[in-house]
Coordinates of C-alpha atoms and ligand atoms in Angstrom, one line a residue:
M1 CA -18.0 24.5 37.1
R2 CA -15.3 21.9 37.9
P3 CA -14.5 19.8 34.8
T4 CA -15.4 16.1 35.0
T5 CA -12.5 13.6 34.9
I6 CA -12.5 11.4 31.9
T7 CA -9.4 9.2 31.6
K8 CA -9.0 6.5 28.9
L9 CA -6.0 4.3 28.6
N10 CA -5.4 3.8 24.9
T11 CA -6.3 4.9 21.4
G12 CA -7.9 1.7 20.4
A13 CA -11.4 1.6 18.9
Q14 CA -12.8 1.3 22.4
L15 CA -11.6 4.8 23.1
S16 CA -15.0 6.3 23.2
H17 CA -15.8 8.9 20.6
S18 CA -17.0 11.1 23.3
V19 CA -13.6 11.6 24.8
F20 CA -12.3 13.0 21.5
A21 CA -15.4 15.0 21.1
Q22 CA -15.1 16.4 24.6
A23 CA -11.4 17.3 24.0
R24 CA -12.3 19.0 20.7
D25 CA -15.2 20.9 22.2
W26 CA -13.0 22.2 25.1
I27 CA -10.4 23.3 22.6
E28 CA -12.8 24.9 20.1
C29 CA -14.7 26.8 22.9
A30 CA -11.5 28.0 24.6
R31 CA -10.8 31.8 24.7
S32 CA -7.3 31.0 25.9
V33 CA -5.1 27.9 25.2
A34 CA -1.7 27.1 26.6
V35 CA 0.4 24.1 25.5
L36 CA 3.4 22.4 27.2
T37 CA 5.4 20.1 24.9
G38 CA 8.3 17.8 25.5
A39 CA 10.6 15.6 23.5
G40 CA 7.8 13.2 22.6
I41 CA 6.3 15.6 20.1
S42 CA 9.6 15.6 18.1
A43 CA 10.0 11.8 18.3
E44 CA 8.1 11.3 15.0
S45 CA 10.5 13.7 13.4
G46 CA 13.3 11.4 14.2
I47 CA 14.6 13.3 17.2
P48 CA 15.4 10.9 20.2
T49 CA 13.6 11.6 23.5
F50 CA 15.6 11.6 26.7
R51 CA 13.9 8.9 28.8
G52 CA 12.1 5.7 27.8
P53 CA 13.0 3.4 24.9
G54 CA 15.9 4.8 22.8
G55 CA 16.2 7.8 25.1
L56 CA 19.4 9.8 25.1
W57 CA 19.9 9.4 28.8
N58 CA 20.0 5.6 28.3
N59 CA 23.3 5.9 26.4
Y60 CA 24.8 9.1 27.9
R61 CA 25.2 10.5 31.4
P62 CA 23.7 13.9 31.8
E63 CA 26.4 14.8 34.3
D64 CA 29.0 14.2 31.6
L65 CA 27.3 16.3 28.9
A66 CA 24.6 18.6 30.2
T67 CA 25.9 20.5 33.2
P68 CA 28.2 23.6 33.6
Q69 CA 30.7 21.4 35.4
A70 CA 30.9 18.9 32.4
F71 CA 31.5 21.9 30.1
A72 CA 34.2 23.3 32.3
R73 CA 35.8 19.8 32.4
D74 CA 35.7 19.0 28.7
P75 CA 34.1 21.6 26.4
K76 CA 35.1 19.6 23.3
L77 CA 33.3 16.5 24.4
V78 CA 30.2 18.5 25.3
W79 CA 30.2 20.2 21.9
E80 CA 30.7 17.0 20.0
W81 CA 27.5 15.7 21.6
Y82 CA 25.5 18.9 20.9
D83 CA 26.9 19.1 17.4
M84 CA 25.6 15.5 16.8
R85 CA 22.2 16.6 18.1
R86 CA 22.3 19.8 15.9
Q87 CA 23.0 17.7 12.8
R88 CA 20.0 15.4 13.6
V89 CA 17.7 18.4 14.1
A90 CA 19.0 20.0 10.9
A91 CA 17.9 16.9 9.0
A92 CA 14.5 16.8 10.7
Q93 CA 11.1 18.3 9.6
P94 CA 8.1 19.3 11.8
N95 CA 5.5 16.5 12.0
A96 CA 1.7 16.4 12.0
G97 CA 1.7 17.1 15.8
H98 CA 3.8 20.3 15.4
R99 CA 1.6 21.3 12.5
A100 CA -1.6 20.8 14.4
L101 CA -0.4 23.1 17.1
A102 CA 0.6 25.7 14.6
K103 CA -2.9 25.5 13.1
L104 CA -4.4 25.9 16.6
E105 CA -2.4 29.1 17.2
S106 CA -3.7 30.6 14.0
H107 CA -7.3 30.1 15.3
A108 CA -7.3 30.3 19.0
P109 CA -8.1 33.8 20.4
N110 CA -5.2 33.6 22.8
F111 CA -2.5 31.0 22.5
T112 CA 0.9 30.3 24.2
L113 CA 3.2 27.4 23.3
I114 CA 5.6 26.5 26.2
T115 CA 8.2 24.0 25.1
Q116 CA 11.0 22.1 26.8
N117 CA 12.4 21.2 23.4
V118 CA 15.5 23.0 22.1
D119 CA 15.1 21.8 18.5
G120 CA 13.2 24.8 17.1
L121 CA 10.7 22.6 15.3
H122 CA 7.6 24.4 16.6
R123 CA 8.8 27.7 15.0
A124 CA 9.6 25.8 11.8
A125 CA 6.0 24.5 11.8
G126 CA 4.7 28.0 12.0
N127 CA 4.1 28.7 15.7
R128 CA 5.0 32.2 16.8
N129 CA 4.0 32.7 20.5
I130 CA 6.6 30.3 21.8
I131 CA 8.3 30.2 25.2
E132 CA 11.5 28.1 25.0
L133 CA 12.0 27.1 28.7
H134 CA 15.2 25.1 28.1
G135 CA 16.8 27.3 25.4
N136 CA 17.6 26.6 21.8
L137 CA 20.2 24.4 20.1
W138 CA 20.8 27.0 17.4
L139 CA 21.9 29.7 19.9
L140 CA 25.5 30.0 21.1
R141 CA 26.5 32.1 24.1
C142 CA 30.0 33.3 25.2
V143 CA 30.9 32.2 28.7
S144 CA 33.1 35.2 29.1
C145 CA 31.4 38.3 27.6
G146 CA 27.9 36.8 27.4
R147 CA 27.5 37.6 23.7
Q148 CA 24.8 35.4 22.1
E149 CA 24.5 34.5 18.4
E150 CA 22.3 32.3 16.2
N151 CA 24.5 29.8 14.4
R152 CA 23.0 27.1 12.2
C153 CA 26.2 25.8 10.7
V154 CA 26.3 21.9 10.7
P155 CA 28.7 20.4 11.4
L156 CA 30.0 23.2 13.6
S157 CA 33.8 23.8 13.2
P158 CA 36.1 24.3 15.0
L159 CA 34.9 22.6 18.3
P160 CA 34.6 24.2 20.8
P161 CA 33.6 27.4 19.0
Q162 CA 35.2 30.7 20.1
C163 CA 33.8 34.1 20.6
T164 CA 35.2 37.3 19.0
C165 CA 36.4 38.2 22.6
G166 CA 38.4 35.0 22.7
G167 CA 36.1 33.4 25.2
L168 CA 34.5 29.9 24.8
M169 CA 31.0 29.7 23.2
R170 CA 28.6 27.3 24.9
P171 CA 25.3 25.9 23.6
G172 CA 22.3 28.3 24.3
V173 CA 20.5 25.7 26.3
V174 CA 19.6 25.3 30.0
W175 CA 21.7 22.6 31.7
F176 CA 20.9 20.6 34.8
G177 CA 21.5 22.7 37.9
E178 CA 21.0 25.9 36.0
A179 CA 18.0 28.3 36.5
L180 CA 15.6 28.8 33.7
P181 CA 15.4 32.2 32.1
A182 CA 13.4 34.3 34.6
D183 CA 11.2 35.8 31.9
A184 CA 10.4 32.5 30.3
I185 CA 9.2 30.8 33.5
R186 CA 7.2 33.9 34.6
L187 CA 5.4 34.1 31.2
A188 CA 4.8 30.3 31.2
V189 CA 3.3 30.4 34.7
L190 CA 1.1 33.3 33.6
A191 CA -0.1 31.4 30.5
A192 CA -0.8 28.2 32.6
E193 CA -2.8 30.2 35.1
K194 CA -4.8 32.2 32.6
C195 CA -5.8 29.6 30.1
D196 CA -9.1 27.7 29.7
V197 CA -7.5 24.7 28.1
F198 CA -4.0 23.4 28.8
L199 CA -2.6 20.7 26.5
V200 CA 0.3 18.5 27.8
C201 CA 2.0 16.8 24.8
G202 CA 4.9 14.3 24.8
T203 CA 6.5 15.0 28.1
S204 CA 7.3 12.6 30.9
A205 CA 6.4 15.4 33.3
V206 CA 9.3 14.7 35.7
V207 CA 11.5 17.7 35.2
Y208 CA 10.6 20.8 37.2
P209 CA 9.7 23.6 37.0
A210 CA 8.1 22.7 33.6
A211 CA 6.2 19.8 35.2
S212 CA 4.5 22.2 37.7
L213 CA 2.7 24.0 34.9
P214 CA -0.1 21.5 34.3
E215 CA -0.7 21.4 38.0
R216 CA -0.9 25.2 38.1
A217 CA -3.4 25.1 35.2
I218 CA -5.6 22.6 37.0
A219 CA -5.5 24.7 40.2
A220 CA -6.6 27.7 38.2
G221 CA -9.6 25.8 36.8
A222 CA -8.5 25.0 33.3
H223 CA -9.4 21.8 31.4
V224 CA -6.2 19.8 31.1
I225 CA -5.7 17.3 28.2
E226 CA -2.6 15.1 28.2
V227 CA -1.3 13.3 25.0
N228 CA 1.4 10.7 25.6
L229 CA 2.3 7.2 24.4
E230 CA 2.6 6.2 28.0
K231 CA 1.1 7.0 31.4
T232 CA 3.0 9.7 33.3
P233 CA 3.0 10.9 36.9
F234 CA 0.6 13.6 35.7
S235 CA -1.9 11.3 34.0
Q236 CA -4.0 10.7 37.0
F237 CA -4.6 14.5 37.4
A238 CA -5.5 15.2 33.7
H239 CA -9.1 15.6 32.8
I240 CA -8.5 13.7 29.7
S241 CA -5.4 11.6 29.2
L242 CA -5.0 10.2 25.6
R243 CA -2.6 7.3 24.9
G244 CA -1.0 7.5 21.5
K245 CA 1.3 9.5 19.3
C246 CA 1.1 13.3 19.2
G247 CA 1.3 13.2 15.4
E248 CA -1.8 11.0 15.3
L249 CA -3.9 12.3 18.1
L250 CA -3.4 16.1 18.0
P251 CA -4.8 16.4 14.5
R252 CA -7.9 14.5 15.8
I253 CA -8.6 16.8 18.7
I254 CA -7.5 20.1 17.0
R255 CA -10.0 21.1 14.4
V256 CA -10.2 24.6 12.9
P257 CA -12.9 26.3 10.8
P258 CA -14.5 25.5 8.4
F259 CA -15.6 22.5 10.5
P260 CA -16.6 19.4 8.5
E261 CA -20.4 18.8 8.3
P262 CA -21.4 16.4 11.0
V263 CA -22.1 13.0 9.6
I264 CA -25.8 12.3 10.3
Ligands
LIG301 N1 3.8 11.0 21.0 C1 3.5 11.2 22.3 N2 4.3 11.0 23.4 C2 5.5 10.4 23.1 C3 5.9 10.1 21.8 C4 5.0 10.4 20.7 N3 5.3 10.1 19.4 N4 7.1 9.5 21.8 C5 7.5 9.5 23.2 N5 6.5 10.1 23.9 C6 6.5 10.4 25.3 C7 7.2 9.4 26.2 O1 6.3 8.4 26.7 C8 7.7 10.2 27.4 O2 6.7 10.3 28.4 O3 7.2 11.6 25.5 C9 7.9 11.6 26.8 C10 9.3 12.0 26.6 O4 9.9 12.2 27.9 P1 11.4 12.7 28.1 O5 12.2 11.9 27.2 O6 11.6 12.6 29.5 O7 11.4 14.2 27.6 P2 10.9 15.5 28.3 O8 9.7 15.3 29.1 O9 10.8 16.5 27.2 O10 12.2 15.8 29.2 C11 12.2 17.0 30.0 O11 14.5 16.7 30.6 O12 16.5 15.8 29.9 C12 15.8 17.0 30.2 O13 16.1 19.2 29.3 C13 15.7 17.9 28.9 O14 13.8 19.2 28.2 C14 14.2 17.9 28.6 C15 13.6 17.6 30.0

């Protein structure tokens, strides 16, 4: 049965109760749930997004800070920027949106969280089956010997950090122009194509291959629910597209047993 399209434009009172009820029902009845998150889910934890108001790319040029060429040119400058971001994340806590997804994982028969975020806040909130498509800020990798380590020191010193082999350590994230980890994208595609419900939370849906995942889920017959403050290029394809903050809307559509008695 092809899911009916229900698209509403904002979270105001006029957002019919049935849209939330429909989203809740799909989630509660799902045997398999997959979720794609972006920077928007961490915005309420004080982590800036990349695009839109206050986005990092409004003040910084990706080609100066988030490419292998930029690192080769000026590793100290690149590290100063990543260290600034690590310090912000170190001071941040998961929010109600992160926590709702952790709660969902603890109840859904099959659950996969696919994130573009490198902040590690989903794991801090309690999620476990996480695919980090774009890497993780707390990982460092040697550009010479390939050794990888988890390092949560903030501020990091000295910059740039050095490997025991004498090589330079780079941030364990995926930069523009670099391929995503093969296993990560393979498992993400599998989860998108196998799920009954696919949630798309706080992403502008413009960076591929991550942005292809909701499309794959639709093609595979899943119900796709988008939560975003703004309309995205994907909104018109979502079965339900909710306008608002992840921290406010996810707890409203993710309920876990014991369910509250229906108000007669
Ligand atoms: N709740 C819901 N959505 C939000 C919230 C919020 N509180 N705050 C912002 N948003 C939405 C914005 O409307 C926007 O659509 O989150 C989205 C954030 O988009 P981007 O900043 O483009 O972040 P993201 O989609 O994760 O970027 C993808 O691009 O720069 C690269 O590698 C980086 O992983 C990143 C990738």
